[in-house]
Amino acid sequence: YAYGNQPSIALWNLTRLAECLLPLLSHDEDAAVDEAKEALSAFRPAFEQSYQAGLRRKLGLFSEREGDATLARDLLHAMAANRADFTLTFRRLADAALDPARDSEVRSLFADGAAYDEWTVRWRQRLEQEPAKAAERRAAMRAVNPAFIPRNHRVEAIIRAGVEREDFAPFEELLTVLSRPFEDQPEYASYQQPPQEHERVLQTFCGT
């Protein structure tokens, strides 16, 4: 379930699917295996291209330039090292892209704010190479960086409420929130918050 493992597990799943399809590819087993391998070899490049394009959109970059992958990677590494929440970081970056004075809202998510300060200098230099207006960039970033996600601790609380008390009101409320994930919905701001240490979900299952 780890974020960094998704490409590998996706390829693993595709490989298992390919194994099931071998009899349909060719009556010759070796030929079928070769055809499957050729198809699977296209996954990594296709994934990387789509992944990098997605990261550029999250960072408000409309064009592709050398160094973009490093810029995105360095932010992700800084976020991991400083326990900066993934969803909140990217959402607040959209506002910081419009108004540099709001950098403090992103900075506050990092255990060591200097890590963000160092990165944002490079990010703003990169933004200067884009022709888009700041308001256009913010709107585009807000369209791909959700304000709300189904956080594990919220889902766990909902499951317990339903199973232990037959109370489905929390489920209905979260469903309402998640029906508009890219809108701010200030009345549900608490749903944006990451879990407290005692709320962290350490084990999850396919069924959830």
mmCIF file with all atom_site columns, C-alpha atoms in Angstrom:
data_model
loop_
_atom_site.group_PDB
_atom_site.id
_atom_site.type_symbol
_atom_site.label_atom_id
_atom_site.label_alt_id
_atom_site.label_comp_id
_atom_site.label_asym_id
_atom_site.label_entity_id
_atom_site.label_seq_id
_atom_site.pdbx_PDB_ins_code
_atom_site.Cartn_x
_atom_site.Cartn_y
_atom_site.Cartn_z
_atom_site.occupancy
_atom_site.B_iso_or_equiv
_atom_site.pdbx_formal_charge
_atom_site.auth_seq_id
_atom_site.auth_comp_id
_atom_site.auth_asym_id
_atom_site.auth_atom_id
_atom_site.pdbx_PDB_model_num
ATOM 1   C CA . TYR A 1 1   ? 0.000   0.000   0.000   1.00 0.00 ? 1   TYR A CA 1
ATOM 2   C CA . ALA A 1 2   ? 2.995   2.351   0.269   1.00 0.00 ? 2   ALA A CA 1
ATOM 3   C CA . TYR A 1 3   ? 2.861   5.236   -2.182  1.00 0.00 ? 3   TYR A CA 1
ATOM 4   C CA . GLY A 1 4   ? 6.336   4.531   -3.516  1.00 0.00 ? 4   GLY A CA 1
ATOM 5   C CA . ASN A 1 5   ? 5.467   0.896   -4.215  1.00 0.00 ? 5   ASN A CA 1
ATOM 6   C CA . GLN A 1 6   ? 2.548   1.584   -6.540  1.00 0.00 ? 6   GLN A CA 1
ATOM 7   C CA . PRO A 1 7   ? 4.487   1.385   -9.841  1.00 0.00 ? 7   PRO A CA 1
ATOM 8   C CA . SER A 1 8   ? 6.000   -1.973  -8.919  1.00 0.00 ? 8   SER A CA 1
ATOM 9   C CA . ILE A 1 9   ? 2.744   -3.497  -7.716  1.00 0.00 ? 9   ILE A CA 1
ATOM 10  C CA . ALA A 1 10  ? 0.946   -2.219  -10.810 1.00 0.00 ? 10  ALA A CA 1
ATOM 11  C CA . LEU A 1 11  ? 3.481   -3.990  -13.009 1.00 0.00 ? 11  LEU A CA 1
ATOM 12  C CA . TRP A 1 12  ? 3.175   -7.114  -10.847 1.00 0.00 ? 12  TRP A CA 1
ATOM 13  C CA . ASN A 1 13  ? -0.599  -7.081  -11.317 1.00 0.00 ? 13  ASN A CA 1
ATOM 14  C CA . LEU A 1 14  ? -0.259  -6.590  -15.065 1.00 0.00 ? 14  LEU A CA 1
ATOM 15  C CA . THR A 1 15  ? 2.185   -9.480  -15.207 1.00 0.00 ? 15  THR A CA 1
ATOM 16  C CA . ARG A 1 16  ? -0.319  -11.749 -13.457 1.00 0.00 ? 16  ARG A CA 1
ATOM 17  C CA . LEU A 1 17  ? -2.988  -10.637 -15.929 1.00 0.00 ? 17  LEU A CA 1
ATOM 18  C CA . ALA A 1 18  ? -0.644  -11.327 -18.839 1.00 0.00 ? 18  ALA A CA 1
ATOM 19  C CA . GLU A 1 19  ? -0.048  -14.844 -17.527 1.00 0.00 ? 19  GLU A CA 1
ATOM 20  C CA . CYS A 1 20  ? -3.793  -15.478 -17.635 1.00 0.00 ? 20  CYS A CA 1
ATOM 21  C CA . LEU A 1 21  ? -4.014  -14.182 -21.192 1.00 0.00 ? 21  LEU A CA 1
ATOM 22  C CA . LEU A 1 22  ? -1.121  -16.213 -22.619 1.00 0.00 ? 22  LEU A CA 1
ATOM 23  C CA . PRO A 1 23  ? -3.372  -18.875 -24.196 1.00 0.00 ? 23  PRO A CA 1
ATOM 24  C CA . LEU A 1 24  ? -5.226  -16.127 -26.066 1.00 0.00 ? 24  LEU A CA 1
ATOM 25  C CA . LEU A 1 25  ? -2.069  -14.518 -27.444 1.00 0.00 ? 25  LEU A CA 1
ATOM 26  C CA . SER A 1 26  ? -0.698  -17.492 -29.317 1.00 0.00 ? 26  SER A CA 1
ATOM 27  C CA . HIS A 1 27  ? -0.918  -21.271 -29.534 1.00 0.00 ? 27  HIS A CA 1
ATOM 28  C CA . ASP A 1 28  ? 2.883   -21.247 -29.287 1.00 0.00 ? 28  ASP A CA 1
ATOM 29  C CA . GLU A 1 29  ? 3.758   -20.744 -25.613 1.00 0.00 ? 29  GLU A CA 1
ATOM 30  C CA . ASP A 1 30  ? 7.148   -19.141 -26.289 1.00 0.00 ? 30  ASP A CA 1
ATOM 31  C CA . ALA A 1 31  ? 5.616   -16.748 -28.800 1.00 0.00 ? 31  ALA A CA 1
ATOM 32  C CA . ALA A 1 32  ? 2.881   -15.841 -26.324 1.00 0.00 ? 32  ALA A CA 1
ATOM 33  C CA . VAL A 1 33  ? 5.436   -15.141 -23.587 1.00 0.00 ? 33  VAL A CA 1
ATOM 34  C CA . ASP A 1 34  ? 7.503   -12.959 -25.915 1.00 0.00 ? 34  ASP A CA 1
ATOM 35  C CA . GLU A 1 35  ? 4.422   -10.971 -26.923 1.00 0.00 ? 35  GLU A CA 1
ATOM 36  C CA . ALA A 1 36  ? 3.433   -10.468 -23.299 1.00 0.00 ? 36  ALA A CA 1
ATOM 37  C CA . LYS A 1 37  ? 6.932   -9.354  -22.321 1.00 0.00 ? 37  LYS A CA 1
ATOM 38  C CA . GLU A 1 38  ? 7.000   -6.834  -25.154 1.00 0.00 ? 38  GLU A CA 1
ATOM 39  C CA . ALA A 1 39  ? 3.686   -5.366  -24.034 1.00 0.00 ? 39  ALA A CA 1
ATOM 40  C CA . LEU A 1 40  ? 4.756   -5.248  -20.379 1.00 0.00 ? 40  LEU A CA 1
ATOM 41  C CA . SER A 1 41  ? 8.035   -3.535  -21.257 1.00 0.00 ? 41  SER A CA 1
ATOM 42  C CA . ALA A 1 42  ? 6.029   -0.478  -22.301 1.00 0.00 ? 42  ALA A CA 1
ATOM 43  C CA . PHE A 1 43  ? 4.602   -0.005  -18.816 1.00 0.00 ? 43  PHE A CA 1
ATOM 44  C CA . ARG A 1 44  ? 7.532   1.652   -17.041 1.00 0.00 ? 44  ARG A CA 1
ATOM 45  C CA . PRO A 1 45  ? 8.145   4.375   -19.665 1.00 0.00 ? 45  PRO A CA 1
ATOM 46  C CA . ALA A 1 46  ? 4.405   5.038   -19.991 1.00 0.00 ? 46  ALA A CA 1
ATOM 47  C CA . PHE A 1 47  ? 3.972   5.213   -16.233 1.00 0.00 ? 47  PHE A CA 1
ATOM 48  C CA . GLU A 1 48  ? 6.940   7.526   -15.752 1.00 0.00 ? 48  GLU A CA 1
ATOM 49  C CA . GLN A 1 49  ? 5.720   9.877   -18.461 1.00 0.00 ? 49  GLN A CA 1
ATOM 50  C CA . SER A 1 50  ? 2.234   10.068  -16.955 1.00 0.00 ? 50  SER A CA 1
ATOM 51  C CA . TYR A 1 51  ? 3.576   10.348  -13.408 1.00 0.00 ? 51  TYR A CA 1
ATOM 52  C CA . GLN A 1 52  ? 5.861   13.246  -14.243 1.00 0.00 ? 52  GLN A CA 1
ATOM 53  C CA . ALA A 1 53  ? 3.075   14.985  -16.159 1.00 0.00 ? 53  ALA A CA 1
ATOM 54  C CA . GLY A 1 54  ? 0.860   14.644  -13.101 1.00 0.00 ? 54  GLY A CA 1
ATOM 55  C CA . LEU A 1 55  ? 3.533   16.080  -10.815 1.00 0.00 ? 55  LEU A CA 1
ATOM 56  C CA . ARG A 1 56  ? 4.016   19.047  -13.135 1.00 0.00 ? 56  ARG A CA 1
ATOM 57  C CA . ARG A 1 57  ? 0.302   19.779  -12.962 1.00 0.00 ? 57  ARG A CA 1
ATOM 58  C CA . LYS A 1 58  ? 0.381   19.556  -9.167  1.00 0.00 ? 58  LYS A CA 1
ATOM 59  C CA . LEU A 1 59  ? 3.242   22.075  -9.117  1.00 0.00 ? 59  LEU A CA 1
ATOM 60  C CA . GLY A 1 60  ? 1.528   24.475  -11.510 1.00 0.00 ? 60  GLY A CA 1
ATOM 61  C CA . LEU A 1 61  ? 3.855   23.810  -14.431 1.00 0.00 ? 61  LEU A CA 1
ATOM 62  C CA . PHE A 1 62  ? 2.239   23.932  -17.861 1.00 0.00 ? 62  PHE A CA 1
ATOM 63  C CA . SER A 1 63  ? 5.303   22.983  -19.892 1.00 0.00 ? 63  SER A CA 1
ATOM 64  C CA . GLU A 1 64  ? 8.025   20.365  -19.585 1.00 0.00 ? 64  GLU A CA 1
ATOM 65  C CA . ARG A 1 65  ? 11.578  21.451  -18.887 1.00 0.00 ? 65  ARG A CA 1
ATOM 66  C CA . GLU A 1 66  ? 14.790  19.787  -17.848 1.00 0.00 ? 66  GLU A CA 1
ATOM 67  C CA . GLY A 1 67  ? 15.018  19.623  -14.087 1.00 0.00 ? 67  GLY A CA 1
ATOM 68  C CA . ASP A 1 68  ? 11.268  19.321  -13.452 1.00 0.00 ? 68  ASP A CA 1
ATOM 69  C CA . ALA A 1 69  ? 11.558  15.718  -12.267 1.00 0.00 ? 69  ALA A CA 1
ATOM 70  C CA . THR A 1 70  ? 14.325  16.680  -9.837  1.00 0.00 ? 70  THR A CA 1
ATOM 71  C CA . LEU A 1 71  ? 12.297  19.614  -8.542  1.00 0.00 ? 71  LEU A CA 1
ATOM 72  C CA . ALA A 1 72  ? 9.309   17.373  -7.838  1.00 0.00 ? 72  ALA A CA 1
ATOM 73  C CA . ARG A 1 73  ? 11.436  14.600  -6.350  1.00 0.00 ? 73  ARG A CA 1
ATOM 74  C CA . ASP A 1 74  ? 13.216  16.997  -4.006  1.00 0.00 ? 74  ASP A CA 1
ATOM 75  C CA . LEU A 1 75  ? 9.901   18.313  -2.720  1.00 0.00 ? 75  LEU A CA 1
ATOM 76  C CA . LEU A 1 76  ? 8.618   14.803  -2.057  1.00 0.00 ? 76  LEU A CA 1
ATOM 77  C CA . HIS A 1 77  ? 11.828  13.925  -0.229  1.00 0.00 ? 77  HIS A CA 1
ATOM 78  C CA . ALA A 1 78  ? 11.622  17.104  1.870   1.00 0.00 ? 78  ALA A CA 1
ATOM 79  C CA . MET A 1 79  ? 7.987   16.368  2.684   1.00 0.00 ? 79  MET A CA 1
ATOM 80  C CA . ALA A 1 80  ? 8.834   12.832  3.803   1.00 0.00 ? 80  ALA A CA 1
ATOM 81  C CA . ALA A 1 81  ? 11.812  13.936  5.884   1.00 0.00 ? 81  ALA A CA 1
ATOM 82  C CA . ASN A 1 82  ? 9.779   16.667  7.576   1.00 0.00 ? 82  ASN A CA 1
ATOM 83  C CA . ARG A 1 83  ? 6.469   14.815  7.950   1.00 0.00 ? 83  ARG A CA 1
ATOM 84  C CA . ALA A 1 84  ? 4.637   17.351  5.809   1.00 0.00 ? 84  ALA A CA 1
ATOM 85  C CA . ASP A 1 85  ? 1.161   16.148  4.917   1.00 0.00 ? 85  ASP A CA 1
ATOM 86  C CA . PHE A 1 86  ? 0.959   15.236  1.212   1.00 0.00 ? 86  PHE A CA 1
ATOM 87  C CA . THR A 1 87  ? -2.549  16.530  0.520   1.00 0.00 ? 87  THR A CA 1
ATOM 88  C CA . LEU A 1 88  ? -2.283  19.740  2.531   1.00 0.00 ? 88  LEU A CA 1
ATOM 89  C CA . THR A 1 89  ? 1.137   20.596  1.110   1.00 0.00 ? 89  THR A CA 1
ATOM 90  C CA . PHE A 1 90  ? 0.023   20.490  -2.503  1.00 0.00 ? 90  PHE A CA 1
ATOM 91  C CA . ARG A 1 91  ? -3.294  22.205  -1.779  1.00 0.00 ? 91  ARG A CA 1
ATOM 92  C CA . ARG A 1 92  ? -1.588  25.085  0.018   1.00 0.00 ? 92  ARG A CA 1
ATOM 93  C CA . LEU A 1 93  ? 1.017   25.366  -2.721  1.00 0.00 ? 93  LEU A CA 1
ATOM 94  C CA . ALA A 1 94  ? -1.792  26.472  -5.023  1.00 0.00 ? 94  ALA A CA 1
ATOM 95  C CA . ASP A 1 95  ? -2.468  29.494  -2.818  1.00 0.00 ? 95  ASP A CA 1
ATOM 96  C CA . ALA A 1 96  ? 1.249   30.186  -2.420  1.00 0.00 ? 96  ALA A CA 1
ATOM 97  C CA . ALA A 1 97  ? 1.578   30.178  -6.206  1.00 0.00 ? 97  ALA A CA 1
ATOM 98  C CA . LEU A 1 98  ? -0.836  33.111  -6.329  1.00 0.00 ? 98  LEU A CA 1
ATOM 99  C CA . ASP A 1 99  ? 0.464   34.949  -3.266  1.00 0.00 ? 99  ASP A CA 1
ATOM 100 C CA . PRO A 1 100 ? 4.022   34.349  -1.972  1.00 0.00 ? 100 PRO A CA 1
ATOM 101 C CA . ALA A 1 101 ? 2.902   35.754  1.388   1.00 0.00 ? 101 ALA A CA 1
ATOM 102 C CA . ARG A 1 102 ? 1.055   32.471  1.882   1.00 0.00 ? 102 ARG A CA 1
ATOM 103 C CA . ASP A 1 103 ? 4.294   30.499  1.824   1.00 0.00 ? 103 ASP A CA 1
ATOM 104 C CA . SER A 1 104 ? 4.045   30.481  5.608   1.00 0.00 ? 104 SER A CA 1
ATOM 105 C CA . GLU A 1 105 ? 0.969   28.240  5.379   1.00 0.00 ? 105 GLU A CA 1
ATOM 106 C CA . VAL A 1 106 ? 2.985   25.621  3.508   1.00 0.00 ? 106 VAL A CA 1
ATOM 107 C CA . ARG A 1 107 ? 6.080   26.147  5.633   1.00 0.00 ? 107 ARG A CA 1
ATOM 108 C CA . SER A 1 108 ? 4.130   25.414  8.810   1.00 0.00 ? 108 SER A CA 1
ATOM 109 C CA . LEU A 1 109 ? 3.555   21.838  7.607   1.00 0.00 ? 109 LEU A CA 1
ATOM 110 C CA . PHE A 1 110 ? 7.300   21.072  7.650   1.00 0.00 ? 110 PHE A CA 1
ATOM 111 C CA . ALA A 1 111 ? 9.089   20.066  10.840  1.00 0.00 ? 111 ALA A CA 1
ATOM 112 C CA . ASP A 1 112 ? 12.029  22.118  9.576   1.00 0.00 ? 112 ASP A CA 1
ATOM 113 C CA . GLY A 1 113 ? 10.644  25.084  7.675   1.00 0.00 ? 113 GLY A CA 1
ATOM 114 C CA . ALA A 1 114 ? 14.045  25.776  6.160   1.00 0.00 ? 114 ALA A CA 1
ATOM 115 C CA . ALA A 1 115 ? 13.614  22.691  3.984   1.00 0.00 ? 115 ALA A CA 1
ATOM 116 C CA . TYR A 1 116 ? 10.609  24.314  2.336   1.00 0.00 ? 116 TYR A CA 1
ATOM 117 C CA . ASP A 1 117 ? 12.340  27.691  2.104   1.00 0.00 ? 117 ASP A CA 1
ATOM 118 C CA . GLU A 1 118 ? 15.227  26.167  0.181   1.00 0.00 ? 118 GLU A CA 1
ATOM 119 C CA . TRP A 1 119 ? 12.957  24.328  -2.216  1.00 0.00 ? 119 TRP A CA 1
ATOM 120 C CA . THR A 1 120 ? 10.515  27.157  -2.868  1.00 0.00 ? 120 THR A CA 1
ATOM 121 C CA . VAL A 1 121 ? 13.288  29.415  -4.199  1.00 0.00 ? 121 VAL A CA 1
ATOM 122 C CA . ARG A 1 122 ? 13.874  26.933  -7.020  1.00 0.00 ? 122 ARG A CA 1
ATOM 123 C CA . TRP A 1 123 ? 10.139  26.438  -7.551  1.00 0.00 ? 123 TRP A CA 1
ATOM 124 C CA . ARG A 1 124 ? 9.513   30.155  -7.992  1.00 0.00 ? 124 ARG A CA 1
ATOM 125 C CA . GLN A 1 125 ? 12.424  30.443  -10.381 1.00 0.00 ? 125 GLN A CA 1
ATOM 126 C CA . ARG A 1 126 ? 10.831  27.671  -12.430 1.00 0.00 ? 126 ARG A CA 1
ATOM 127 C CA . LEU A 1 127 ? 7.417   29.368  -12.333 1.00 0.00 ? 127 LEU A CA 1
ATOM 128 C CA . GLU A 1 128 ? 8.969   32.481  -13.825 1.00 0.00 ? 128 GLU A CA 1
ATOM 129 C CA . GLN A 1 129 ? 9.701   30.458  -16.958 1.00 0.00 ? 129 GLN A CA 1
ATOM 130 C CA . GLU A 1 130 ? 5.972   29.847  -17.469 1.00 0.00 ? 130 GLU A CA 1
ATOM 131 C CA . PRO A 1 131 ? 3.749   32.291  -19.373 1.00 0.00 ? 131 PRO A CA 1
ATOM 132 C CA . ALA A 1 132 ? 0.635   31.533  -17.293 1.00 0.00 ? 132 ALA A CA 1
ATOM 133 C CA . LYS A 1 133 ? -0.792  34.221  -15.046 1.00 0.00 ? 133 LYS A CA 1
ATOM 134 C CA . ALA A 1 134 ? -0.756  33.576  -11.303 1.00 0.00 ? 134 ALA A CA 1
ATOM 135 C CA . ALA A 1 135 ? -4.544  33.335  -11.021 1.00 0.00 ? 135 ALA A CA 1
ATOM 136 C CA . GLU A 1 136 ? -4.683  30.870  -13.904 1.00 0.00 ? 136 GLU A CA 1
ATOM 137 C CA . ARG A 1 137 ? -1.972  28.771  -12.279 1.00 0.00 ? 137 ARG A CA 1
ATOM 138 C CA . ARG A 1 138 ? -3.750  28.723  -8.920  1.00 0.00 ? 138 ARG A CA 1
ATOM 139 C CA . ALA A 1 139 ? -7.023  27.627  -10.517 1.00 0.00 ? 139 ALA A CA 1
ATOM 140 C CA . ALA A 1 140 ? -5.270  24.853  -12.440 1.00 0.00 ? 140 ALA A CA 1
ATOM 141 C CA . MET A 1 141 ? -3.465  23.638  -9.317  1.00 0.00 ? 141 MET A CA 1
ATOM 142 C CA . ARG A 1 142 ? -6.630  23.640  -7.226  1.00 0.00 ? 142 ARG A CA 1
ATOM 143 C CA . ALA A 1 143 ? -8.293  21.523  -9.911  1.00 0.00 ? 143 ALA A CA 1
ATOM 144 C CA . VAL A 1 144 ? -5.754  18.699  -9.443  1.00 0.00 ? 144 VAL A CA 1
ATOM 145 C CA . ASN A 1 145 ? -4.854  19.075  -5.753  1.00 0.00 ? 145 ASN A CA 1
ATOM 146 C CA . PRO A 1 146 ? -7.884  18.075  -3.654  1.00 0.00 ? 146 PRO A CA 1
ATOM 147 C CA . ALA A 1 147 ? -8.781  19.749  -0.395  1.00 0.00 ? 147 ALA A CA 1
ATOM 148 C CA . PHE A 1 148 ? -10.360 16.562  0.933   1.00 0.00 ? 148 PHE A CA 1
ATOM 149 C CA . ILE A 1 149 ? -9.464  12.887  0.712   1.00 0.00 ? 149 ILE A CA 1
ATOM 150 C CA . PRO A 1 150 ? -10.838 9.822   2.557   1.00 0.00 ? 150 PRO A CA 1
ATOM 151 C CA . ARG A 1 151 ? -8.203  9.794   5.284   1.00 0.00 ? 151 ARG A CA 1
ATOM 152 C CA . ASN A 1 152 ? -7.654  6.401   6.886   1.00 0.00 ? 152 ASN A CA 1
ATOM 153 C CA . HIS A 1 153 ? -8.429  7.553   10.417  1.00 0.00 ? 153 HIS A CA 1
ATOM 154 C CA . ARG A 1 154 ? -11.756 8.973   9.267   1.00 0.00 ? 154 ARG A CA 1
ATOM 155 C CA . VAL A 1 155 ? -12.626 5.773   7.413   1.00 0.00 ? 155 VAL A CA 1
ATOM 156 C CA . GLU A 1 156 ? -11.689 3.714   10.470  1.00 0.00 ? 156 GLU A CA 1
ATOM 157 C CA . ALA A 1 157 ? -13.930 5.845   12.693  1.00 0.00 ? 157 ALA A CA 1
ATOM 158 C CA . ILE A 1 158 ? -16.794 5.464   10.225  1.00 0.00 ? 158 ILE A CA 1
ATOM 159 C CA . ILE A 1 159 ? -16.418 1.687   10.128  1.00 0.00 ? 159 ILE A CA 1
ATOM 160 C CA . ARG A 1 160 ? -16.429 1.491   13.923  1.00 0.00 ? 160 ARG A CA 1
ATOM 161 C CA . ALA A 1 161 ? -19.486 3.733   14.177  1.00 0.00 ? 161 ALA A CA 1
ATOM 162 C CA . GLY A 1 162 ? -21.375 1.574   11.704  1.00 0.00 ? 162 GLY A CA 1
ATOM 163 C CA . VAL A 1 163 ? -20.299 -1.797  13.066  1.00 0.00 ? 163 VAL A CA 1
ATOM 164 C CA . GLU A 1 164 ? -20.366 -1.064  16.793  1.00 0.00 ? 164 GLU A CA 1
ATOM 165 C CA . ARG A 1 165 ? -23.273 1.424   17.031  1.00 0.00 ? 165 ARG A CA 1
ATOM 166 C CA . GLU A 1 166 ? -25.107 1.083   13.708  1.00 0.00 ? 166 GLU A CA 1
ATOM 167 C CA . ASP A 1 167 ? -24.529 4.819   13.337  1.00 0.00 ? 167 ASP A CA 1
ATOM 168 C CA . PHE A 1 168 ? -24.157 5.726   9.677   1.00 0.00 ? 168 PHE A CA 1
ATOM 169 C CA . ALA A 1 169 ? -24.361 9.498   10.087  1.00 0.00 ? 169 ALA A CA 1
ATOM 170 C CA . PRO A 1 170 ? -20.537 9.865   10.002  1.00 0.00 ? 170 PRO A CA 1
ATOM 171 C CA . PHE A 1 171 ? -20.486 7.910   6.741   1.00 0.00 ? 171 PHE A CA 1
ATOM 172 C CA . GLU A 1 172 ? -23.152 10.137  5.193   1.00 0.00 ? 172 GLU A CA 1
ATOM 173 C CA . GLU A 1 173 ? -21.282 13.265  6.266   1.00 0.00 ? 173 GLU A CA 1
ATOM 174 C CA . LEU A 1 174 ? -17.957 12.101  4.832   1.00 0.00 ? 174 LEU A CA 1
ATOM 175 C CA . LEU A 1 175 ? -19.739 11.120  1.622   1.00 0.00 ? 175 LEU A CA 1
ATOM 176 C CA . THR A 1 176 ? -21.093 14.669  1.406   1.00 0.00 ? 176 THR A CA 1
ATOM 177 C CA . VAL A 1 177 ? -17.605 16.108  1.884   1.00 0.00 ? 177 VAL A CA 1
ATOM 178 C CA . LEU A 1 178 ? -15.979 13.803  -0.660  1.00 0.00 ? 178 LEU A CA 1
ATOM 179 C CA . SER A 1 179 ? -18.590 14.552  -3.298  1.00 0.00 ? 179 SER A CA 1
ATOM 180 C CA . ARG A 1 180 ? -16.862 17.942  -3.702  1.00 0.00 ? 180 ARG A CA 1
ATOM 181 C CA . PRO A 1 181 ? -13.185 17.161  -2.987  1.00 0.00 ? 181 PRO A CA 1
ATOM 182 C CA . PHE A 1 182 ? -11.761 20.182  -4.822  1.00 0.00 ? 182 PHE A CA 1
ATOM 183 C CA . GLU A 1 183 ? -13.929 22.770  -3.055  1.00 0.00 ? 183 GLU A CA 1
ATOM 184 C CA . ASP A 1 184 ? -12.846 24.376  0.219   1.00 0.00 ? 184 ASP A CA 1
ATOM 185 C CA . GLN A 1 185 ? -16.032 23.651  2.246   1.00 0.00 ? 185 GLN A CA 1
ATOM 186 C CA . PRO A 1 186 ? -14.948 25.579  5.371   1.00 0.00 ? 186 PRO A CA 1
ATOM 187 C CA . GLU A 1 187 ? -17.785 24.046  7.406   1.00 0.00 ? 187 GLU A CA 1
ATOM 188 C CA . TYR A 1 188 ? -15.989 20.694  7.051   1.00 0.00 ? 188 TYR A CA 1
ATOM 189 C CA . ALA A 1 189 ? -12.450 21.972  7.583   1.00 0.00 ? 189 ALA A CA 1
ATOM 190 C CA . SER A 1 190 ? -11.798 19.352  10.262  1.00 0.00 ? 190 SER A CA 1
ATOM 191 C CA . TYR A 1 191 ? -11.921 16.671  7.564   1.00 0.00 ? 191 TYR A CA 1
ATOM 192 C CA . GLN A 1 192 ? -8.805  18.182  6.003   1.00 0.00 ? 192 GLN A CA 1
ATOM 193 C CA . GLN A 1 193 ? -6.656  17.548  9.029   1.00 0.00 ? 193 GLN A CA 1
ATOM 194 C CA . PRO A 1 194 ? -4.214  14.627  9.183   1.00 0.00 ? 194 PRO A CA 1
ATOM 195 C CA . PRO A 1 195 ? -4.540  12.223  12.108  1.00 0.00 ? 195 PRO A CA 1
ATOM 196 C CA . GLN A 1 196 ? -3.191  12.912  15.552  1.00 0.00 ? 196 GLN A CA 1
ATOM 197 C CA . GLU A 1 197 ? -0.577  10.408  16.673  1.00 0.00 ? 197 GLU A CA 1
ATOM 198 C CA . HIS A 1 198 ? -3.169  8.333   18.555  1.00 0.00 ? 198 HIS A CA 1
ATOM 199 C CA . GLU A 1 199 ? -5.436  8.305   15.486  1.00 0.00 ? 199 GLU A CA 1
ATOM 200 C CA . ARG A 1 200 ? -2.913  6.905   13.056  1.00 0.00 ? 200 ARG A CA 1
ATOM 201 C CA . VAL A 1 201 ? -4.079  3.741   11.290  1.00 0.00 ? 201 VAL A CA 1
ATOM 202 C CA . LEU A 1 202 ? -1.212  1.255   11.214  1.00 0.00 ? 202 LEU A CA 1
ATOM 203 C CA . GLN A 1 203 ? -2.994  -1.563  9.410   1.00 0.00 ? 203 GLN A CA 1
ATOM 204 C CA . THR A 1 204 ? -5.533  -1.493  6.611   1.00 0.00 ? 204 THR A CA 1
ATOM 205 C CA . PHE A 1 205 ? -7.164  -3.987  4.289   1.00 0.00 ? 205 PHE A CA 1
ATOM 206 C CA . CYS A 1 206 ? -8.280  -4.331  0.682   1.00 0.00 ? 206 CYS A CA 1
ATOM 207 C CA . GLY A 1 207 ? -11.904 -4.253  1.828   1.00 0.00 ? 207 GLY A CA 1
ATOM 208 C CA . THR A 1 208 ? -11.667 -0.716  3.199   1.00 0.00 ? 208 THR A CA 1
#
